[in-house]
Short mmCIF file of C-alpha atoms in Angstrom, two decimals:
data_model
loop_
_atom_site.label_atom_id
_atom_site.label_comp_id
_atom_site.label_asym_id
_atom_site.label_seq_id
_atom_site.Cartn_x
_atom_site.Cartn_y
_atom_site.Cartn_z
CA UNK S 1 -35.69 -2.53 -11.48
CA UNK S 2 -39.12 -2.05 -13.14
CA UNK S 3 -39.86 -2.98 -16.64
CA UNK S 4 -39.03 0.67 -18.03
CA UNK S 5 -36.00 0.17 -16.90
CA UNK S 6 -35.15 -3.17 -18.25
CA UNK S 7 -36.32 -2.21 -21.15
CA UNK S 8 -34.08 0.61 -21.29
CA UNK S 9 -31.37 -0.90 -20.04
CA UNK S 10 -32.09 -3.71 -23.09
CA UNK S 11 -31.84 -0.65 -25.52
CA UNK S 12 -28.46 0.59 -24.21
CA UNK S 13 -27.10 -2.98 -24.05
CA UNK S 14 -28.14 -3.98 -27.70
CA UNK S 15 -26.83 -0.16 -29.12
CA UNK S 16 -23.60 -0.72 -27.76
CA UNK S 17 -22.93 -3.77 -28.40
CA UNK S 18 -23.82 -2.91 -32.60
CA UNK S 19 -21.09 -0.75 -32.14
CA UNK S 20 -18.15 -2.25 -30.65
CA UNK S 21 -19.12 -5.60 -32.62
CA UNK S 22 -17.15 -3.87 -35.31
CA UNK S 23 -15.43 -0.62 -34.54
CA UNK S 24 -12.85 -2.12 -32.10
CA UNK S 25 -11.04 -4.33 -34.60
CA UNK S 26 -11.94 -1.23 -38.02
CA UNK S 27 -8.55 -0.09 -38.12
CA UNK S 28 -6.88 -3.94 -37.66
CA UNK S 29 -9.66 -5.08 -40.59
CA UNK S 30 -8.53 -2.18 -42.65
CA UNK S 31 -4.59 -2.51 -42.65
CA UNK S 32 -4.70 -6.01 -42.84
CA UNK S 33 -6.94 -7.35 -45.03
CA UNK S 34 -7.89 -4.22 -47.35
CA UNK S 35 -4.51 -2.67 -47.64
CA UNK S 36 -5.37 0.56 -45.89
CA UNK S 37 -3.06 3.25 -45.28
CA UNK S 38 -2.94 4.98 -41.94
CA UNK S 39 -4.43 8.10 -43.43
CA UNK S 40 -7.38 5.99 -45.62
CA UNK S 41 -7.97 4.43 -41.67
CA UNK S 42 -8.19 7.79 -40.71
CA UNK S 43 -10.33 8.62 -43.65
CA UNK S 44 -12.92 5.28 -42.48
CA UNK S 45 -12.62 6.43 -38.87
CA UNK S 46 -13.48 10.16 -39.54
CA UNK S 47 -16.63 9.02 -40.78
CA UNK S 48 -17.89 8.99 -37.20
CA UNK S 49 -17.33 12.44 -36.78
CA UNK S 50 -19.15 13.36 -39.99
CA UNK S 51 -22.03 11.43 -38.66
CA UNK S 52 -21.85 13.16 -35.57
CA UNK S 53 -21.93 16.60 -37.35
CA UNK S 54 -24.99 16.27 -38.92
CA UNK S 55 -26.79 14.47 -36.22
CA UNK S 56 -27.86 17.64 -34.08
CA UNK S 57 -29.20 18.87 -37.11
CA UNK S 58 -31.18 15.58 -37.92
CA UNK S 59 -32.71 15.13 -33.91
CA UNK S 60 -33.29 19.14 -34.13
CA UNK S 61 -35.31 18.75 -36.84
CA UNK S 62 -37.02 15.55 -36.29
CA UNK S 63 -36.64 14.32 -32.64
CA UNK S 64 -37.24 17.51 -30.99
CA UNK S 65 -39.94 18.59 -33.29
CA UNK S 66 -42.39 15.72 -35.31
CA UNK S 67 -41.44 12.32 -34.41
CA UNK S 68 -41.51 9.86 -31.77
CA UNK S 69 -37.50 9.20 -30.93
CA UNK S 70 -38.34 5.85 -30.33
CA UNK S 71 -39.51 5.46 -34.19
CA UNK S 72 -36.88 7.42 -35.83
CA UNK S 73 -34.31 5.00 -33.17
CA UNK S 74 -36.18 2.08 -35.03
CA UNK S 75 -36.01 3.00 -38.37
CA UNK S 76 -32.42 3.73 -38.59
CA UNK S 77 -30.71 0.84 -36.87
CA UNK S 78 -33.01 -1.15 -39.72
CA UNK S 79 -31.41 1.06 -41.92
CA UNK S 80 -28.23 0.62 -40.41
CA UNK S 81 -28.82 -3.19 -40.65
CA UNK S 82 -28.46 -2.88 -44.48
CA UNK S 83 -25.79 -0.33 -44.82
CA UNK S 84 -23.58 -2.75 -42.24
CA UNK S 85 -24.14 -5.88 -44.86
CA UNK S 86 -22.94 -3.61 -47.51
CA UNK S 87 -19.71 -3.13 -45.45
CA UNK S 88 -19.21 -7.29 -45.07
CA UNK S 89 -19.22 -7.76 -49.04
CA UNK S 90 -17.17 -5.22 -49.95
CA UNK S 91 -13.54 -6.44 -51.08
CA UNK S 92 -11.41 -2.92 -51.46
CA UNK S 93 -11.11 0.38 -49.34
CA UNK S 94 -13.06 2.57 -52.21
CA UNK S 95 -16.03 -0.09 -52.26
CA UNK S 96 -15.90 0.23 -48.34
CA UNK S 97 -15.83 4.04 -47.63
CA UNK S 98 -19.05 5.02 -49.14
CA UNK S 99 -20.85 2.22 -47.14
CA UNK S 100 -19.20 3.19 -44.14
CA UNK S 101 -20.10 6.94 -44.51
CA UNK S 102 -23.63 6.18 -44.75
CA UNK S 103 -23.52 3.66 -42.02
CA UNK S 104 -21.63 6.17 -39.58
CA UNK S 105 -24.13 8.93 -40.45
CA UNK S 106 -27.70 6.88 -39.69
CA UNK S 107 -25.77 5.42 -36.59
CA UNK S 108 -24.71 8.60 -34.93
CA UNK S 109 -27.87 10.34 -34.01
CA UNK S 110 -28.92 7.46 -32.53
CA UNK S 111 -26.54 8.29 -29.69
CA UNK S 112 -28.52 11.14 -28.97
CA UNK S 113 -31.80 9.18 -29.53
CA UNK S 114 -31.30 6.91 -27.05
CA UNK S 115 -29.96 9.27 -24.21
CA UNK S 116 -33.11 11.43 -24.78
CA UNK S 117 -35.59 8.32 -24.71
CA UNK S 118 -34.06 7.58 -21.24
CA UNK S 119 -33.50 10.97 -19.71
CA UNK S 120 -37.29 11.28 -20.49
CA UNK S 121 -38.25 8.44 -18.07
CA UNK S 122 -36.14 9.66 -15.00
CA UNK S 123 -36.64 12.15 -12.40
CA UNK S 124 -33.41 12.28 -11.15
CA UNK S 125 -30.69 11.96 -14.24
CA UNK S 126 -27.93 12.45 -12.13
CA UNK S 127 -28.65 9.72 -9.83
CA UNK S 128 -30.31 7.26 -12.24
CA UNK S 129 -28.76 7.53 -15.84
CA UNK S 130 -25.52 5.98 -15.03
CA UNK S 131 -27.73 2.25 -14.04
CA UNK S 132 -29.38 2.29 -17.24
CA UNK S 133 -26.22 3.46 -19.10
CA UNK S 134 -24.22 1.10 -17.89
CA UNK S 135 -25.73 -1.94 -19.77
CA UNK S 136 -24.37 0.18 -23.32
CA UNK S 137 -20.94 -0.74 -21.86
CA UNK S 138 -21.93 -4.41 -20.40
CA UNK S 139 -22.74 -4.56 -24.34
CA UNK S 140 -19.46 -3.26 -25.78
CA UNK S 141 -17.70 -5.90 -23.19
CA UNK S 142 -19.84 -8.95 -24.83
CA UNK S 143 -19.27 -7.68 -28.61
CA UNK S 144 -15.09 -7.78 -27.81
CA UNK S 145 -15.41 -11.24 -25.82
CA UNK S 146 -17.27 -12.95 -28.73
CA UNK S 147 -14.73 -11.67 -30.88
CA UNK S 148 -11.75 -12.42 -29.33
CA UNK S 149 -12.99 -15.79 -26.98
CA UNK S 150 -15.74 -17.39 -28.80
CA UNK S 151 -15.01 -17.01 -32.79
CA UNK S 152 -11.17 -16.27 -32.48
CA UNK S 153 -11.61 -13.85 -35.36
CA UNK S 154 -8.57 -11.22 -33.89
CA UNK S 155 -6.05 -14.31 -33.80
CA UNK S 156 -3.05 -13.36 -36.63
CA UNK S 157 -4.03 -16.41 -38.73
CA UNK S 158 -8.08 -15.41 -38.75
CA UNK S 159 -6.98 -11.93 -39.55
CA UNK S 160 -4.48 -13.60 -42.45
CA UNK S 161 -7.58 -15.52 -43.76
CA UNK S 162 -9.96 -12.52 -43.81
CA UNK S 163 -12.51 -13.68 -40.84
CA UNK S 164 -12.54 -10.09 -39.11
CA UNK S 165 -15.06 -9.17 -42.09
CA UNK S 166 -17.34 -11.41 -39.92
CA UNK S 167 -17.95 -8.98 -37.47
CA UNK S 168 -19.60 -6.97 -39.71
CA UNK S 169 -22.37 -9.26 -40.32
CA UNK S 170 -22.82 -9.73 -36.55
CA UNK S 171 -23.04 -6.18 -35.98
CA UNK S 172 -25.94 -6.23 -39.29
CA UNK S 173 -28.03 -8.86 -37.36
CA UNK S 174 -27.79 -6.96 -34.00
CA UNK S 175 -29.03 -4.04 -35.63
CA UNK S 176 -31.97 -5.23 -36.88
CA UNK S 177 -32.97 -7.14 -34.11
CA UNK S 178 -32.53 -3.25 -32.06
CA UNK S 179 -34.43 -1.96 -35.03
CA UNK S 180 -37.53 -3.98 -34.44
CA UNK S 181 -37.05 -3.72 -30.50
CA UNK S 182 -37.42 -0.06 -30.91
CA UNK S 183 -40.37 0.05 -31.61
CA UNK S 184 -41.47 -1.46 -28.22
CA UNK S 185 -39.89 1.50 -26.21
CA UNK S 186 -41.54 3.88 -24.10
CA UNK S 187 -43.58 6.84 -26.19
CA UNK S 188 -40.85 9.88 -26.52
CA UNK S 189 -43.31 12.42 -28.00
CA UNK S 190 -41.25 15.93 -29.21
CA UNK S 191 -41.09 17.92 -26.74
CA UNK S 192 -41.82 21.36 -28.57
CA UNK S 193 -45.52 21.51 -29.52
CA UNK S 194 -46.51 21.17 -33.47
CA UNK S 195 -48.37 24.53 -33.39
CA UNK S 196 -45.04 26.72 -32.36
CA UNK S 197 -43.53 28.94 -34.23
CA UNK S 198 -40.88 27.29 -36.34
CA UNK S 199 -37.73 29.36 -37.31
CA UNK S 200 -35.12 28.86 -39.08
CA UNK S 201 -32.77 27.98 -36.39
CA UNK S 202 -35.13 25.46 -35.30
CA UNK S 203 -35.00 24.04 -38.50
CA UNK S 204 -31.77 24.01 -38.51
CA UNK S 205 -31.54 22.57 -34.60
CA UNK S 206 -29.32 24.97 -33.19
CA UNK S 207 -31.81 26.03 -30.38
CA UNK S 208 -29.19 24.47 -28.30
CA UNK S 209 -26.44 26.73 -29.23
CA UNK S 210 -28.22 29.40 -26.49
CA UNK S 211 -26.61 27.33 -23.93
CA UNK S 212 -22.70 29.06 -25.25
CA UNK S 213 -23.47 32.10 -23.72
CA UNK S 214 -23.11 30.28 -20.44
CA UNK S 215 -19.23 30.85 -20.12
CA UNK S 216 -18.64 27.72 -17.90
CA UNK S 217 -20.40 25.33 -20.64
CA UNK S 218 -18.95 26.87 -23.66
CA UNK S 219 -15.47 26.13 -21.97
CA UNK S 220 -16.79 22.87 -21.14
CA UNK S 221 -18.19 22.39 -24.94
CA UNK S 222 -14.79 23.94 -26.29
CA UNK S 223 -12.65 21.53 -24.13
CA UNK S 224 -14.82 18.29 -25.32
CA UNK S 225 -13.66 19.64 -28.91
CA UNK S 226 -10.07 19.67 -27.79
CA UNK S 227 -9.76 16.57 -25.64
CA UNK S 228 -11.47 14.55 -28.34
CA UNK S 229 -8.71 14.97 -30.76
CA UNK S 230 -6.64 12.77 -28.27
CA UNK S 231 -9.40 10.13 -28.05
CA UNK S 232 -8.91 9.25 -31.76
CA UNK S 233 -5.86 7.69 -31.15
CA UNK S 234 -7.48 5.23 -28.89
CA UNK S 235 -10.44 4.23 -31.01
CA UNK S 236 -7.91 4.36 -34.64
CA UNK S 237 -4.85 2.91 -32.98
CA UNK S 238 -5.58 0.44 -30.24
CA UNK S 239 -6.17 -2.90 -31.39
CA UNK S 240 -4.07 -2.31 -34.46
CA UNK S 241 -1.21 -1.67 -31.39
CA UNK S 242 -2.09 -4.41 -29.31
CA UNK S 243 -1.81 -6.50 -32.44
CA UNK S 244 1.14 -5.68 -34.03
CA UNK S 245 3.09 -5.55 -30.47
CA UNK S 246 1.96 -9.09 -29.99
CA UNK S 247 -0.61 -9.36 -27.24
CA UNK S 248 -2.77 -12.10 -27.24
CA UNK S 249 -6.71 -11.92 -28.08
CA UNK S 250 -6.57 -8.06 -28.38
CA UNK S 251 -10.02 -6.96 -29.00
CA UNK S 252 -10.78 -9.45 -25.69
CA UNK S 253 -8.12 -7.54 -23.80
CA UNK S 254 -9.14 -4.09 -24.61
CA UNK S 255 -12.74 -5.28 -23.00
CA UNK S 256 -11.03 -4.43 -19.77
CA UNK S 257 -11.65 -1.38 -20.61
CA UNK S 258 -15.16 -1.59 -20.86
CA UNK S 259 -15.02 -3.94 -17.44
CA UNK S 260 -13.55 -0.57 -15.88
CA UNK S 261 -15.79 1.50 -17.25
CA UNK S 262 -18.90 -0.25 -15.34
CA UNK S 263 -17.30 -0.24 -12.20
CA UNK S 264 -16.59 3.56 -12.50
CA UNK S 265 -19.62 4.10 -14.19
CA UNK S 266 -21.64 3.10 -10.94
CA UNK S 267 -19.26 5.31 -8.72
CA UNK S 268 -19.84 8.20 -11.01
CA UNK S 269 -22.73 9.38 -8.91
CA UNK S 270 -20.75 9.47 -6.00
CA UNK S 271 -17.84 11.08 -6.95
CA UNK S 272 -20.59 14.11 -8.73
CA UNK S 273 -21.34 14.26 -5.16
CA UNK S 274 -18.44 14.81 -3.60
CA UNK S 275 -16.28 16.12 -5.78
CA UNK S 276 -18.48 17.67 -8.32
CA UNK S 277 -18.47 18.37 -11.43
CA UNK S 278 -14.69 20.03 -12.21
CA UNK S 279 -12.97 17.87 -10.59
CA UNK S 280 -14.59 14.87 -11.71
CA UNK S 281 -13.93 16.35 -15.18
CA UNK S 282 -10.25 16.66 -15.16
CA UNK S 283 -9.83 13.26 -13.46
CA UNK S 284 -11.20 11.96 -16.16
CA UNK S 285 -8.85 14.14 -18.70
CA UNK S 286 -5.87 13.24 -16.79
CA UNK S 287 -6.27 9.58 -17.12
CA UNK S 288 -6.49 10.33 -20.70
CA UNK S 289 -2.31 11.60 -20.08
CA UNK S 290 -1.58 8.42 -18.10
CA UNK S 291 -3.25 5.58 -20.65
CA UNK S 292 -0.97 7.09 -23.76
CA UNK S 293 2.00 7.58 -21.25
CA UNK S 294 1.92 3.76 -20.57
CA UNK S 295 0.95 2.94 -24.04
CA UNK S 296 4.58 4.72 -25.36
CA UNK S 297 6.17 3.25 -22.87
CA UNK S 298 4.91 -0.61 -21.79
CA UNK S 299 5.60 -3.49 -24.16
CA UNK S 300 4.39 -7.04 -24.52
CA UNK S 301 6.88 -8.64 -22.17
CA UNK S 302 8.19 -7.24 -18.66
CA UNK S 303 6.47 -4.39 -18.74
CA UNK S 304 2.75 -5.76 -20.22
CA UNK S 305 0.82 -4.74 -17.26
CA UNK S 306 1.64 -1.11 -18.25
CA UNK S 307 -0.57 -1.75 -21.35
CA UNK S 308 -2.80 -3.60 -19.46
CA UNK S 309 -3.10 -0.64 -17.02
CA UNK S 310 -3.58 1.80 -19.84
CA UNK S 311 -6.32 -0.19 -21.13
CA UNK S 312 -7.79 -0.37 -17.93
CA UNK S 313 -7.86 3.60 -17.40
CA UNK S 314 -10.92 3.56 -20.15
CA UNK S 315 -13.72 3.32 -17.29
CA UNK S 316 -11.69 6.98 -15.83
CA UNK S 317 -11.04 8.25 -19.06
CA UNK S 318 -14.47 7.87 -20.79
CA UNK S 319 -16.93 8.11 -17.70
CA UNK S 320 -16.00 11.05 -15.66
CA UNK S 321 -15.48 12.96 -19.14
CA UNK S 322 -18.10 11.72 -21.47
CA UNK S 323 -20.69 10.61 -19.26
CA UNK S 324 -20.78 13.06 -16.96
CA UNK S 325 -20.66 15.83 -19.45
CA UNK S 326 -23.55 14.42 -20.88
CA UNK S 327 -25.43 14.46 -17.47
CA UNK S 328 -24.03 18.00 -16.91
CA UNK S 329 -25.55 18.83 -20.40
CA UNK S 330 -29.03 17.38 -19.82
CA UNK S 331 -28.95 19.65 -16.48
CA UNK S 332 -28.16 23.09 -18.14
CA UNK S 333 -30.76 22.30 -20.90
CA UNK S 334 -34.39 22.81 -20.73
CA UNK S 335 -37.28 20.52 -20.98
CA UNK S 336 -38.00 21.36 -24.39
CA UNK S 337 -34.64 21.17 -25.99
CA UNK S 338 -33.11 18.26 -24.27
CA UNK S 339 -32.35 16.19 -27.70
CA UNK S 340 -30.95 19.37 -29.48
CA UNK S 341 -28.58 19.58 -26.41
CA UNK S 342 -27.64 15.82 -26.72
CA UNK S 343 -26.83 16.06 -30.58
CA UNK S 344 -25.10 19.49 -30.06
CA UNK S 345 -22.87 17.85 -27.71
CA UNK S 346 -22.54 14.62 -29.33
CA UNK S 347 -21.26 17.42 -32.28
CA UNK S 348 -18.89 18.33 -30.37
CA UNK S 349 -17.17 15.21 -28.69
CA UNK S 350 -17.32 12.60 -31.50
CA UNK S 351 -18.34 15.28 -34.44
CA UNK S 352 -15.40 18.08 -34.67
CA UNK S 353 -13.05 16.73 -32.36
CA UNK S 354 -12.63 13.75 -33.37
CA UNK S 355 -13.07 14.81 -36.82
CA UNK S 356 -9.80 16.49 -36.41
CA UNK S 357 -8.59 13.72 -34.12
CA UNK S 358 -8.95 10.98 -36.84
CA UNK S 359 -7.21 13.51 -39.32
CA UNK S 360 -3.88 13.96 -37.30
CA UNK S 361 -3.75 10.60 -36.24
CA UNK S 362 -3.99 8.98 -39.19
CA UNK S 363 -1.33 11.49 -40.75
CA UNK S 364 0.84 10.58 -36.99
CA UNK S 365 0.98 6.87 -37.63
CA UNK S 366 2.13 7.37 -41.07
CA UNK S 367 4.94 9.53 -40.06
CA UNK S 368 6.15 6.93 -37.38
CA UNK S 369 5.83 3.97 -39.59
CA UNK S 370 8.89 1.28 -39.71
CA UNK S 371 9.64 -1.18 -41.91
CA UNK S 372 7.52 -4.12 -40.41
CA UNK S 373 5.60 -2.12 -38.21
CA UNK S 374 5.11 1.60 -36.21
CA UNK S 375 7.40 3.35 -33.61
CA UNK S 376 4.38 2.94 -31.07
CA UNK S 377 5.95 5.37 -28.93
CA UNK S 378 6.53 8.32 -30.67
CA UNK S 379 2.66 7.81 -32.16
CA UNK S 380 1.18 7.43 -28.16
CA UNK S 381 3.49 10.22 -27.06
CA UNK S 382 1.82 12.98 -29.16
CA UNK S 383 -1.93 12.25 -27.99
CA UNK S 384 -0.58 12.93 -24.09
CA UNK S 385 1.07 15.55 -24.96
CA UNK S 386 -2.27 17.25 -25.80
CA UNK S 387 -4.21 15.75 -23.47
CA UNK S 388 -2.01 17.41 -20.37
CA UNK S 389 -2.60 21.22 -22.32
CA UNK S 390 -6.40 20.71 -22.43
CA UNK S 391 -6.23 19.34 -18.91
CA UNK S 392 -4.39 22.38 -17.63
CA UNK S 393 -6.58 25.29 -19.91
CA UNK S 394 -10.05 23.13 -17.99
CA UNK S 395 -8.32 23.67 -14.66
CA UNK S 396 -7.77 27.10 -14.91
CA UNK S 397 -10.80 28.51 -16.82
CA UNK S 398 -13.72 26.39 -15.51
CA UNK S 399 -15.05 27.15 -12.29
CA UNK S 400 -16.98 24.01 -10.49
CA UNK S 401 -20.50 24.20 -9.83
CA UNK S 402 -23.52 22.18 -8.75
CA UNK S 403 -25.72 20.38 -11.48
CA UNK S 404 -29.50 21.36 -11.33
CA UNK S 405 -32.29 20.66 -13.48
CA UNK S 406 -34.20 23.76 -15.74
CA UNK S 407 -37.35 23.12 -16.55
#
């Protein structure tokens, strides 16, 4: 691995692990220890997708256009650094949310940021991205295993005392030590020149809204909508599940996840290959059916390994879906508007989706709550439900065909 590549790989690692040093364990923070409703979790958790709304406007505008990505990558993880203290010292849900807004929408373009800064150093996307990606879940992995295995802070009597606000402040330092490291990263000039034309749909970054009147990717952009509203329930629900059924170190647990996710991650180039790009797609939408299936249905004593198995679906679920859509994404945009394409699709996956997604789950858990807890499986039955329509309207309307690169 050469030292663009490292240093890549660095920048995934450190961007992932900013994230799942908190997120994980939001909703479990939230119920317990601020008195959070389901739909005020859903409320915190929605303010992902408003972050990933405006962020294809933000890299149309800026990345694609004036600024190094590298730089603007910098600036707002430093940013993000600040916003992310904020978060620690607040003490109620209403001093929280605004923080949390303005965390979720400097953090979200970043997404696209650092996708574009390494598409820009490969040749060969589809056969290099997923080694450099990778590392972002390696990260995600080492936030949930400090959590759960070195500090303890998911155990029911660190939750009781209020210690889960620590990983707020971990995620803060994190961030500005990926801030500053930034700023070392390859030059990622824009890629449209400073004395074109601007309009006002470049302005506005929605050069990458051509790419609709390709029927097979608007029913691959319309079906990352849909399937994301499914996904909420795994990034709202999970650990406060695991925890309330009883399993033991659950943010550690759900890390097998993440441990799936790099194994599949590295066969993702192969099965593109082979299978290409359909059918790689709906394998990773049907997992999506199985996980909630044996979520509703596993419980935390003869039949754990079904929750274990359903946690270990992740590396299925998120890579041959989300990963390779953004590889198949990269290869229907060209040169120039490779960032707008990013942040139009990171719009649609963790922007309306799972705006939507965060919305009916949080207003889902409320219906099915008991006294002393949830009925888990009426909540994990309604995201499969779902899942198995958008899996069957993929199969029938998009037709499979090989990624190549525009120029």
């Amino acid at each position: 691995m050469n030292q663009i590549k490292i240093r890549l790989s660095a920048m995934m690692f450190l961007q992932f692990f900013v994230w799942g040093s908190w997120f994980v364990t939001l909703g479990t923070f939230l119920g317990n220890n601020l008195g959070a409703t389901g739909s005020q979790i859903g409320m915190a958790f929605s303010t992902q997708s408003w972050g990933a709304i405006i962020a294809p406007f933000v890299i149309g505008l800026i990345a694609d256009r004036y600024f190094n990505a590298e730089r603007i990558l910098g600036l707002l993880h430093l940013l993000g650094a600040l916003l992310m203290y904020q978060m620690y010292v607040s003490v109620d849900f209403t001093a929280f949310y605004p923080y949390v807004l303005a965390y979720m929408i400097t953090y979200m373009p970043t997404l696209a940021l650092v996708n574009s800064i390494a598409f820009r150093q490969m040749e060969n996307p589809s056969e290099e991205f997923s080694k450099i990606r990778v590392w972002g879940t390696i990260g995600w992995i080492a936030a949930g295993l400090v959590i759960s295995y070195l500090f303890s802070w998911d155990a029911p009597d660190a939750i009781s005392s209020g210690l889960l606000k620590n990983t707020f402040i971990m995620s803060a330092g994190f961030s500005l030590l990926l801030g500053v490291f930034s700023f070392t990263l390859p030059a990622t000039p824009p890629g449209i020149a400073k004395g074109e034309k601007l309009l006002l749909k470049d302005i506005l970054g929605l050069d990458a809204l051509r790419l609709l009147k390709d029927r097979n990717f608007a029913v691959f952009f319309f079906s990352s909508v849909l399937i994301c509203i499914p996904l909420a329930f795994y990034y709202q629900n999970a650990n406060p599940f695991l925890s309330e059924m009883g399993v033991a170190n659950p943010t550690g647990k759900m890390t097998i996840g993440q441990v799936s996710e790099v194994g599949f991650m590295l066969l993702l180039p192969i099965f593109l290959s082979r299978y290409g790009i359909k059918k790689t797609l709906l394998f990773g939408m049907l997992a999506w059916v199985l996980r909630y299936l044996m979520f509703a249905f596993g419980n935390n004593e003869e039949l754990v390994v079904m929750l274990l198995l359903g946690i270990a679906l992740h590396g299925i679920c998120y890579d041959f879906f989300f990963v390779s859509g953004q590889i198949y994404t990269d290869s229907k945009a060209g040169d120039k508007f490779k960032s707008s394409a990013q942040g139009m699709i990171t719009l649609a996956t963790y922007g309306v989706g799972m705006l939507v997604g965060f919305w009916v789950a949080g207003q889902i858990t409320d219906f099915y709550v008991l006294e002393g807890g949830h009925d888990w499986s009426g909540i994990w039955v309604v995201p499969a439900g779902f899942a198995l329509l958008v899996f069957f309207a993929f199969m029938l309307t998009f037709k499979n065909e090989d990624i190549k690169y525009q120029q």
